[in-house]
PDB file of C-alpha atoms in Angstrom:
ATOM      1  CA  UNK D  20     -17.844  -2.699  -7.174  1.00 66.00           C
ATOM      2  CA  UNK D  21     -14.761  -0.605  -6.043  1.00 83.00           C
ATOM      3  CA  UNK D  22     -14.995   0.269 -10.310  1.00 90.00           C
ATOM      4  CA  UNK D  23     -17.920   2.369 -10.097  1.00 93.00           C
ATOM      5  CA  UNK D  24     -17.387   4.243  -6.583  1.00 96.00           C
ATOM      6  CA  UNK D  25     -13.892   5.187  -7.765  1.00 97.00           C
ATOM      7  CA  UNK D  26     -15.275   6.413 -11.542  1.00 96.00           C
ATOM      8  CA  UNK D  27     -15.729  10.071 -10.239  1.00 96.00           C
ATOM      9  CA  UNK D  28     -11.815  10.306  -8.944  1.00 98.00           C
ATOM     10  CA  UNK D  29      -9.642  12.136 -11.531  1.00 97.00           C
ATOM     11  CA  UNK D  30      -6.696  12.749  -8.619  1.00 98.00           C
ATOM     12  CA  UNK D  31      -5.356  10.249  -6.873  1.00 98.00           C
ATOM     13  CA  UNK D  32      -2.546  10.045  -3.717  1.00 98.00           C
ATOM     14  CA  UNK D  33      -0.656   7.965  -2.353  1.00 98.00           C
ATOM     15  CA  UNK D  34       1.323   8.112   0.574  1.00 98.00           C
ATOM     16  CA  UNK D  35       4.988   6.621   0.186  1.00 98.00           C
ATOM     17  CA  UNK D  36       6.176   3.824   3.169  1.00 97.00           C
ATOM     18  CA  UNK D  37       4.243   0.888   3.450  1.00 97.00           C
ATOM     19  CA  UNK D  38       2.415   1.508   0.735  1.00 98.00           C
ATOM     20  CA  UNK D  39       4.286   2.423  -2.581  1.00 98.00           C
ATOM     21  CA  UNK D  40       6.771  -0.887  -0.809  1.00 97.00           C
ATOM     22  CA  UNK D  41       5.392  -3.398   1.303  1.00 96.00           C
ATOM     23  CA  UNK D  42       6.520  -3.444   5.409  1.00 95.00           C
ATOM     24  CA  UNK D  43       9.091  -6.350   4.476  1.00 95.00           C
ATOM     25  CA  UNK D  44      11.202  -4.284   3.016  1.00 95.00           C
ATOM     26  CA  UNK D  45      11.955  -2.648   6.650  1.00 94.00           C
ATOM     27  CA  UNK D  46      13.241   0.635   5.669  1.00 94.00           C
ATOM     28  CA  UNK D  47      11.704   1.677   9.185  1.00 88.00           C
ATOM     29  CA  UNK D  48      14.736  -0.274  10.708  1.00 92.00           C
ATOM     30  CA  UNK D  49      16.821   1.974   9.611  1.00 94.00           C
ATOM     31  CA  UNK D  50      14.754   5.109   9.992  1.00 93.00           C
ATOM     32  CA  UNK D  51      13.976   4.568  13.566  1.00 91.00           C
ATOM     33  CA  UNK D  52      17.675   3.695  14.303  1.00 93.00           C
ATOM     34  CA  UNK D  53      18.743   6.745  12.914  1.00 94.00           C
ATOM     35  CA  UNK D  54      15.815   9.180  15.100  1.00 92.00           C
ATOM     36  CA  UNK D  55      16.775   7.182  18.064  1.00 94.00           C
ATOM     37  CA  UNK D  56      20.345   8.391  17.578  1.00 93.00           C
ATOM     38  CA  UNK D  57      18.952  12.191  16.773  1.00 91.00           C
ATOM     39  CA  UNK D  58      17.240  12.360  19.591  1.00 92.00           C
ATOM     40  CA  UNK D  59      19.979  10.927  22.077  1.00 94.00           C
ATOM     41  CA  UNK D  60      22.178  13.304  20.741  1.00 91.00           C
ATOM     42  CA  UNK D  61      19.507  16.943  20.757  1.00 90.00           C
ATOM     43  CA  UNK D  62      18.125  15.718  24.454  1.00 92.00           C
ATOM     44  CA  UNK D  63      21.145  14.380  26.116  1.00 93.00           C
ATOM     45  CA  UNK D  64      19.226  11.108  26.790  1.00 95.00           C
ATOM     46  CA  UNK D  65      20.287   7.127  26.648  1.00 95.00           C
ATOM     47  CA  UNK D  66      18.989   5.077  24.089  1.00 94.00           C
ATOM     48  CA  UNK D  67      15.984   3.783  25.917  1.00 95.00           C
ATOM     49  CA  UNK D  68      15.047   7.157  26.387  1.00 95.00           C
ATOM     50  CA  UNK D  69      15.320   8.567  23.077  1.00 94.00           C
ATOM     51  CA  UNK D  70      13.223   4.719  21.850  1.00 92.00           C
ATOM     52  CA  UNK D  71      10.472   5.729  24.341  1.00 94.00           C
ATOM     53  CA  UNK D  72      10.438   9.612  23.632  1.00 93.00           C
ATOM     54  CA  UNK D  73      10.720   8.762  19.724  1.00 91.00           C
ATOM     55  CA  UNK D  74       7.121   6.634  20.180  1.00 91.00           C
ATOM     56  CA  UNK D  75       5.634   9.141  22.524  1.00 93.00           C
ATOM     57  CA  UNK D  76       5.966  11.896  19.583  1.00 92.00           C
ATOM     58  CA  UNK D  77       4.838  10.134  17.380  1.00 86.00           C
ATOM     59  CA  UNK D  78       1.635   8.947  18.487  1.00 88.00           C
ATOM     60  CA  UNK D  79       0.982  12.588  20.164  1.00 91.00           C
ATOM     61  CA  UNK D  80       2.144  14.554  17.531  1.00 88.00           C
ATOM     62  CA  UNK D  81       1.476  12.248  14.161  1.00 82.00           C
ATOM     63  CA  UNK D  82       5.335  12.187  13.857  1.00 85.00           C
ATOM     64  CA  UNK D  83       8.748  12.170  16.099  1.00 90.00           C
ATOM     65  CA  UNK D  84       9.616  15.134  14.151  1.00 90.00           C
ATOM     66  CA  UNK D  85       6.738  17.163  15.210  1.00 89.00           C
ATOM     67  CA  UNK D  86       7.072  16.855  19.006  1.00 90.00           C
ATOM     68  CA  UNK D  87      10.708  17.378  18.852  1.00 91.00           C
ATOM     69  CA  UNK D  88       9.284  20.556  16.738  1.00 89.00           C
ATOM     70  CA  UNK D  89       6.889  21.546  19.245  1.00 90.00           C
ATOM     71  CA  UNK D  90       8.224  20.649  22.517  1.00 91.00           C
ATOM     72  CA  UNK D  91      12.401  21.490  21.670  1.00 92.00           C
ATOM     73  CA  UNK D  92      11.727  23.583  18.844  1.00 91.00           C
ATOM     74  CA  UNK D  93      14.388  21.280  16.636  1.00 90.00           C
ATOM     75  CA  UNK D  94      15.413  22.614  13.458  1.00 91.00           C
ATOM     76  CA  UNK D  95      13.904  19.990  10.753  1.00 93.00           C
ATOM     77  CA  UNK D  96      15.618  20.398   7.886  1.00 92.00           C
ATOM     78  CA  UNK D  97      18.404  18.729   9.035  1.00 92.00           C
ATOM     79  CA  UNK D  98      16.795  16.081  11.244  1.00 92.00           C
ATOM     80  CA  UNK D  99      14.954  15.334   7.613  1.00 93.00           C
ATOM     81  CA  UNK D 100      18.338  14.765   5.906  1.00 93.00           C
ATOM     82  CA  UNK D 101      19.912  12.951   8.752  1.00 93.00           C
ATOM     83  CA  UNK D 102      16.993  10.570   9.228  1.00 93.00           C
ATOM     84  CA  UNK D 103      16.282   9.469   5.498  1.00 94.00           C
ATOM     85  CA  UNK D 104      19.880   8.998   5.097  1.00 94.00           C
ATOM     86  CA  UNK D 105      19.459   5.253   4.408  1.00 96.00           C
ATOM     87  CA  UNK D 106      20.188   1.874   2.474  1.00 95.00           C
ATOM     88  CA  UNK D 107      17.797   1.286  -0.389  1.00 97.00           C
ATOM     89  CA  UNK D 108      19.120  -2.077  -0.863  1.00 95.00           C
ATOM     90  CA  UNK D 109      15.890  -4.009   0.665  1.00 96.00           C
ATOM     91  CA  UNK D 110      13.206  -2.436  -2.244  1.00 97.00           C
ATOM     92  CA  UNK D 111      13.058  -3.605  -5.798  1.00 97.00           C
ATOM     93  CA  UNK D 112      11.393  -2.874  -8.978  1.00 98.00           C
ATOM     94  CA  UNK D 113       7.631  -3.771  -9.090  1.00 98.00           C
ATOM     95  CA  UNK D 114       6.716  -3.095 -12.414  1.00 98.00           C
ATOM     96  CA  UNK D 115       3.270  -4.643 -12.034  1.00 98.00           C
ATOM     97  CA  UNK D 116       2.562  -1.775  -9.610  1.00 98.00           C
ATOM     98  CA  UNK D 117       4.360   0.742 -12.153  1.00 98.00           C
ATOM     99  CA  UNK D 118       2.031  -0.656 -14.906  1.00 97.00           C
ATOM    100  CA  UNK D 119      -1.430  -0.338 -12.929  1.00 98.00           C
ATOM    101  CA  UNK D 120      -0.425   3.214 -11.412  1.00 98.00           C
ATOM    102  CA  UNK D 121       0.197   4.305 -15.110  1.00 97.00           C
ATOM    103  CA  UNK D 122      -3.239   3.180 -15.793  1.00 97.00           C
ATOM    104  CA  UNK D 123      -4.647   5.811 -13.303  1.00 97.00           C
ATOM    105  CA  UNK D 124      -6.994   8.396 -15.258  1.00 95.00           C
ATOM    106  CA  UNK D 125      -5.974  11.806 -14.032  1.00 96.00           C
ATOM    107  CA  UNK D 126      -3.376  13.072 -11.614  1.00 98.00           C
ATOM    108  CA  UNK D 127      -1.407  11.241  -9.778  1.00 98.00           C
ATOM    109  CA  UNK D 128       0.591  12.447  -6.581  1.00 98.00           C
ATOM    110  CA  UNK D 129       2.843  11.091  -4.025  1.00 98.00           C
ATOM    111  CA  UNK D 130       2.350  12.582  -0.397  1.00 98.00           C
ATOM    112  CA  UNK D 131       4.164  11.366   2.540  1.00 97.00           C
ATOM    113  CA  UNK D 132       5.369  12.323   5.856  1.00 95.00           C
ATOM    114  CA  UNK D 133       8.854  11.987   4.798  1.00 95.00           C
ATOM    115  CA  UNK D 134      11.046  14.683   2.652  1.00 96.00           C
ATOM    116  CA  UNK D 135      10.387  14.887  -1.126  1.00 97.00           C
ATOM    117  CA  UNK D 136      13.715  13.792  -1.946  1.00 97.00           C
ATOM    118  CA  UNK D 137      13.757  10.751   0.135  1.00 97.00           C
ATOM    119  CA  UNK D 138      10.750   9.900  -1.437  1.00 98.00           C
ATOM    120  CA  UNK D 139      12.249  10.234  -5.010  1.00 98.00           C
ATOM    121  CA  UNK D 140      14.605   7.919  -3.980  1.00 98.00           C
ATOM    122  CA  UNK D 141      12.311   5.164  -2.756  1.00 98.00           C
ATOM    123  CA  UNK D 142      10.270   5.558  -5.955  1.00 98.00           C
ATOM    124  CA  UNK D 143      13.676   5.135  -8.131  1.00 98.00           C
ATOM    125  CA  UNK D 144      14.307   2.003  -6.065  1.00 98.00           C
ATOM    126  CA  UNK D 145      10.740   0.415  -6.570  1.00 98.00           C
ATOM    127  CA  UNK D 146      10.593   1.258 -10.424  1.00 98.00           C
ATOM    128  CA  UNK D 147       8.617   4.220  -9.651  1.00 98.00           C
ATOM    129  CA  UNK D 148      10.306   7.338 -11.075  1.00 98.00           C
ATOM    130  CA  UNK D 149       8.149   9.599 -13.542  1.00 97.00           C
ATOM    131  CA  UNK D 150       4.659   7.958 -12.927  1.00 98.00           C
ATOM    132  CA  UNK D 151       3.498  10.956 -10.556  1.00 98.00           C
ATOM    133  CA  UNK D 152       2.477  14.523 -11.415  1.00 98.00           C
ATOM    134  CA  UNK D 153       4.367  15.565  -8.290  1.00 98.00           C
ATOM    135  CA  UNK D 154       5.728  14.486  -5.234  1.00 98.00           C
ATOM    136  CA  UNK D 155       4.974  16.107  -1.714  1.00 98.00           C
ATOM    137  CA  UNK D 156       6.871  15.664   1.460  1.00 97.00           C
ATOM    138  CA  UNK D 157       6.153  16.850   5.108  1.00 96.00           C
ATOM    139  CA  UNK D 158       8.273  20.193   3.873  1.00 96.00           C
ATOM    140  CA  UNK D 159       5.409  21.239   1.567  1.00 97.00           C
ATOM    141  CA  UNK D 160       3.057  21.354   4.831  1.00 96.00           C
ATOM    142  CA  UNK D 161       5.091  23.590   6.685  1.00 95.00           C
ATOM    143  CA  UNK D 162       6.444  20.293   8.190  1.00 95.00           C
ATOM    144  CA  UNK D 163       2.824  20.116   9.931  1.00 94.00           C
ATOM    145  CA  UNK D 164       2.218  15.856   9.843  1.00 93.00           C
ATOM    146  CA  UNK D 165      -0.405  14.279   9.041  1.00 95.00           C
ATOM    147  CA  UNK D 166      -2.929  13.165  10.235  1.00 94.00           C
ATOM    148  CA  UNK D 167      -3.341  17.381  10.822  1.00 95.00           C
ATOM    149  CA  UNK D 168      -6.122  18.565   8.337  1.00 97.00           C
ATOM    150  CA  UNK D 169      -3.861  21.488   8.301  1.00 97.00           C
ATOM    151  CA  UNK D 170      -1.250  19.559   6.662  1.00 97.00           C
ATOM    152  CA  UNK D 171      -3.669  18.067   3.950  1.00 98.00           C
ATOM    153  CA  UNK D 172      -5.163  21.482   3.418  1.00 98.00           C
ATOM    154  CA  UNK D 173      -1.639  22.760   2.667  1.00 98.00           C
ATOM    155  CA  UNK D 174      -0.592  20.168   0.601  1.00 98.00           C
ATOM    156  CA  UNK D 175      -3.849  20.038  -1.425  1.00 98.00           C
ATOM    157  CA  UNK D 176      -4.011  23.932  -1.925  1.00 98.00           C
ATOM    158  CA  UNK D 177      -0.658  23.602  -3.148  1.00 97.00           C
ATOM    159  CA  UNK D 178      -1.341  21.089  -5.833  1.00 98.00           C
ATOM    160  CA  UNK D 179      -4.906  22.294  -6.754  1.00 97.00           C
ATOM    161  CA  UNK D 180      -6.714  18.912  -5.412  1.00 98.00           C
ATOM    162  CA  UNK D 181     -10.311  18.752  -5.445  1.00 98.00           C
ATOM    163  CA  UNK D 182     -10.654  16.237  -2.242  1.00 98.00           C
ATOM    164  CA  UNK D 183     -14.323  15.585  -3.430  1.00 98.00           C
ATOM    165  CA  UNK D 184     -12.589  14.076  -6.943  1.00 98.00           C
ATOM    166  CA  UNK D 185      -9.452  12.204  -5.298  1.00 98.00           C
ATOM    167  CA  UNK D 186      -9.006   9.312  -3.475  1.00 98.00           C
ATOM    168  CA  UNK D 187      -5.778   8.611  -0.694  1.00 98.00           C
ATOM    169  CA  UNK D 188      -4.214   5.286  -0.176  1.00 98.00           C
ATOM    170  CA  UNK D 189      -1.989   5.221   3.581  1.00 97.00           C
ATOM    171  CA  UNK D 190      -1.174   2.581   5.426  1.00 96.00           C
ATOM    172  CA  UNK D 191      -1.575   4.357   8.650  1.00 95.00           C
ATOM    173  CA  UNK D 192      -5.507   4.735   9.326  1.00 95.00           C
ATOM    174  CA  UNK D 193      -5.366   7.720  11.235  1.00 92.00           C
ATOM    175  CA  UNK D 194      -3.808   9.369   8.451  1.00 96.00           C
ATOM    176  CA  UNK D 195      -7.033   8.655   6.429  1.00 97.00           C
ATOM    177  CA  UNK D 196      -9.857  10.538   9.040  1.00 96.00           C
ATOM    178  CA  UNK D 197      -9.328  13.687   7.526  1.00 97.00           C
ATOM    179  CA  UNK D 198      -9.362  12.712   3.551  1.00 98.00           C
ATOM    180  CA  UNK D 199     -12.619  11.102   4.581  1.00 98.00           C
ATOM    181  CA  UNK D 200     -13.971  14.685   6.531  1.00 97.00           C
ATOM    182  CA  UNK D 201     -12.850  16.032   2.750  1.00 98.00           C
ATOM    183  CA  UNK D 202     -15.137  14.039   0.689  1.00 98.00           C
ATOM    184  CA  UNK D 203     -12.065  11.460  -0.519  1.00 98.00           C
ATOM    185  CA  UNK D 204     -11.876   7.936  -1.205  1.00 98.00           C
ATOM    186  CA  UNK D 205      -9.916   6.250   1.304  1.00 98.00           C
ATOM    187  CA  UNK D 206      -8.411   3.135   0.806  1.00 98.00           C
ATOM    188  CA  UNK D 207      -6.450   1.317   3.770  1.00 97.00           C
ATOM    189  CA  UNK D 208      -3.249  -0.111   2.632  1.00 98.00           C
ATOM    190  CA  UNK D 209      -1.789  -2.974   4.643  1.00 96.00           C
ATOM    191  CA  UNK D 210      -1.413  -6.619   5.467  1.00 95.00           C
ATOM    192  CA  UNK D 211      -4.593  -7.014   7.625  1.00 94.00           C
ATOM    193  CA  UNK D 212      -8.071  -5.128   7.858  1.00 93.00           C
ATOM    194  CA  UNK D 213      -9.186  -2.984  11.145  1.00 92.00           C
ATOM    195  CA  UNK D 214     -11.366  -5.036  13.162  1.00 91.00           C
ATOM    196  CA  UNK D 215     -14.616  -3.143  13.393  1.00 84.00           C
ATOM    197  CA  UNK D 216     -14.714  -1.435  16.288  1.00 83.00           C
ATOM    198  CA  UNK D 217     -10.930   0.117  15.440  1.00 88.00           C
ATOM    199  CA  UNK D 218     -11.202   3.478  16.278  1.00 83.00           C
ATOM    200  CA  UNK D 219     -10.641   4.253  12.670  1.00 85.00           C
ATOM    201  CA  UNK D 220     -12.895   1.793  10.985  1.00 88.00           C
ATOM    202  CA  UNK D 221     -15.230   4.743  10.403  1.00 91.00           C
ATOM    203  CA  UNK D 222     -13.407   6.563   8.109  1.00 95.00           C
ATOM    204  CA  UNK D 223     -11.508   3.810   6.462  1.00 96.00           C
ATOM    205  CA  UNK D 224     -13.976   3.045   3.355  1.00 96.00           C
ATOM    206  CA  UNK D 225     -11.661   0.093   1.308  1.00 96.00           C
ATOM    207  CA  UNK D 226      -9.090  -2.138   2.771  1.00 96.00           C
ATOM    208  CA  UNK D 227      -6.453  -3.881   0.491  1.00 97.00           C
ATOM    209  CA  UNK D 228      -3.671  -6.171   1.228  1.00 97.00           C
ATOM    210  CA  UNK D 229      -2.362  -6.148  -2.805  1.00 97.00           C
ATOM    211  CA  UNK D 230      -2.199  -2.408  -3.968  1.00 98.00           C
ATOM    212  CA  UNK D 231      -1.428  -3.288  -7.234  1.00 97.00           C
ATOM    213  CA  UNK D 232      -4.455  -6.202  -7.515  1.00 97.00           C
ATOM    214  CA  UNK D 233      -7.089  -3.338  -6.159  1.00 97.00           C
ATOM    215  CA  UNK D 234      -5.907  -0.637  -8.767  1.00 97.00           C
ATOM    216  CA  UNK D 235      -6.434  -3.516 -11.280  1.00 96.00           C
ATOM    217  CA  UNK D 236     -10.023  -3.846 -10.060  1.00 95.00           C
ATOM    218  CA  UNK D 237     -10.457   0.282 -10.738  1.00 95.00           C
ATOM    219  CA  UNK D 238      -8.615   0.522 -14.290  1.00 88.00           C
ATOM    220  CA  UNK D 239      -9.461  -3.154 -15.769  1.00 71.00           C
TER     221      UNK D 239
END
């Protein structure tokens, strides 16, 4: 029963698109659009270019924003503003998800590869706002991405998490191998399961399609 191997957790995170708002809400349309543009304009490249070099980084580097980082040593601050500068017209309120993520025993924290402030507004749009003890963006890491344990390590320090007592929900399964090296929970969050022999079925211990039905399962 996902009851009794959560009853240890006292601090629990969640990462913020995709799973605090379902992929339907397609705020990654706009996101990706607006990268694609950033990197046209820093590299000098066409858009097919910029869509191709924007994929690249981020399966190399865990995020576009690191490999333009690393390899063109891009000033993130304003890439983060520029980027997350978006419509929030596509999320709405889920207050069943508001009620069972109040129900949480013990801290509760937002992490996400995104800034802090864009992820205060995505919260505000879903019904969100003042359920979480605090709220971490990619900044807080030294704008290291996850999946780096680096970044984790950072963020955790920072907040005082006990990995050993906390469990992380993230709908990107790479971004779960290194809460599971920790000693977290790690809980999958997306339409379908990994098939078994996904590279990161090892580490990915609970898959759910219905955040707020699983937390039910933990709290009721």
């Amino acid at each position: 029963m996902p009851r009794l191997a959560f009853s240890h957790v006292d601090t629990w995170v969640f990462d913020l698109d995709h799973t605090l708002y379902p992929p339907s809400a397609r705020l990654f349309d706009h996101i990706e659009v607006r990268m694609t543009a950033w990197v046209m304009e820093v590299l000098k490249v066409d858009k097919a270019e910029a869509d191709r070099l924007r994929v690249h980084y981020w399966r190399t580097h865990g995020t576009t924003l690191a490999g333009l980082m690393r390899e063109h040593d891009v000033d993130p601050e304003p890439y983060l503003v520029d980027v997350h500068d978006i419509p929030m017209d596509s999320l709405i309120p889920d207050p069943i998800l508001a009620y069972q993520i109040r129900a949480l025993p013990g801290r509760r924290i937002v992490y996400t590869n995104g800034s802090a402030p864009y992820a205060e507004r995505v919260l505000a749009a879903r019904g969100l706002s003042g359920l979480f003890d605090a709220i971490y963006g990619v900044e807080h890491a030294g704008f290291l991405p996850k999946p780096e344990r680096a970044a984790f390590d950072r963020v955790f320090a920072l907040d005082g998490v006990v990995p050993a007592r906390a469990a992380m929900f993230e709908d990107d399964p790479r971004n779960l191998a290194a809460p599971f090296a920790m000693g977290m929970r790690t809980v999958h969050v997306a339409p379908d399961p990994l098939e078994a022999d996904h590279a990161a079925a090892a580490h990915v211990e609970y898959h759910t399609d219905d955040l707020s039905h699983f937390l039910s399962r933990l709290t009721g």
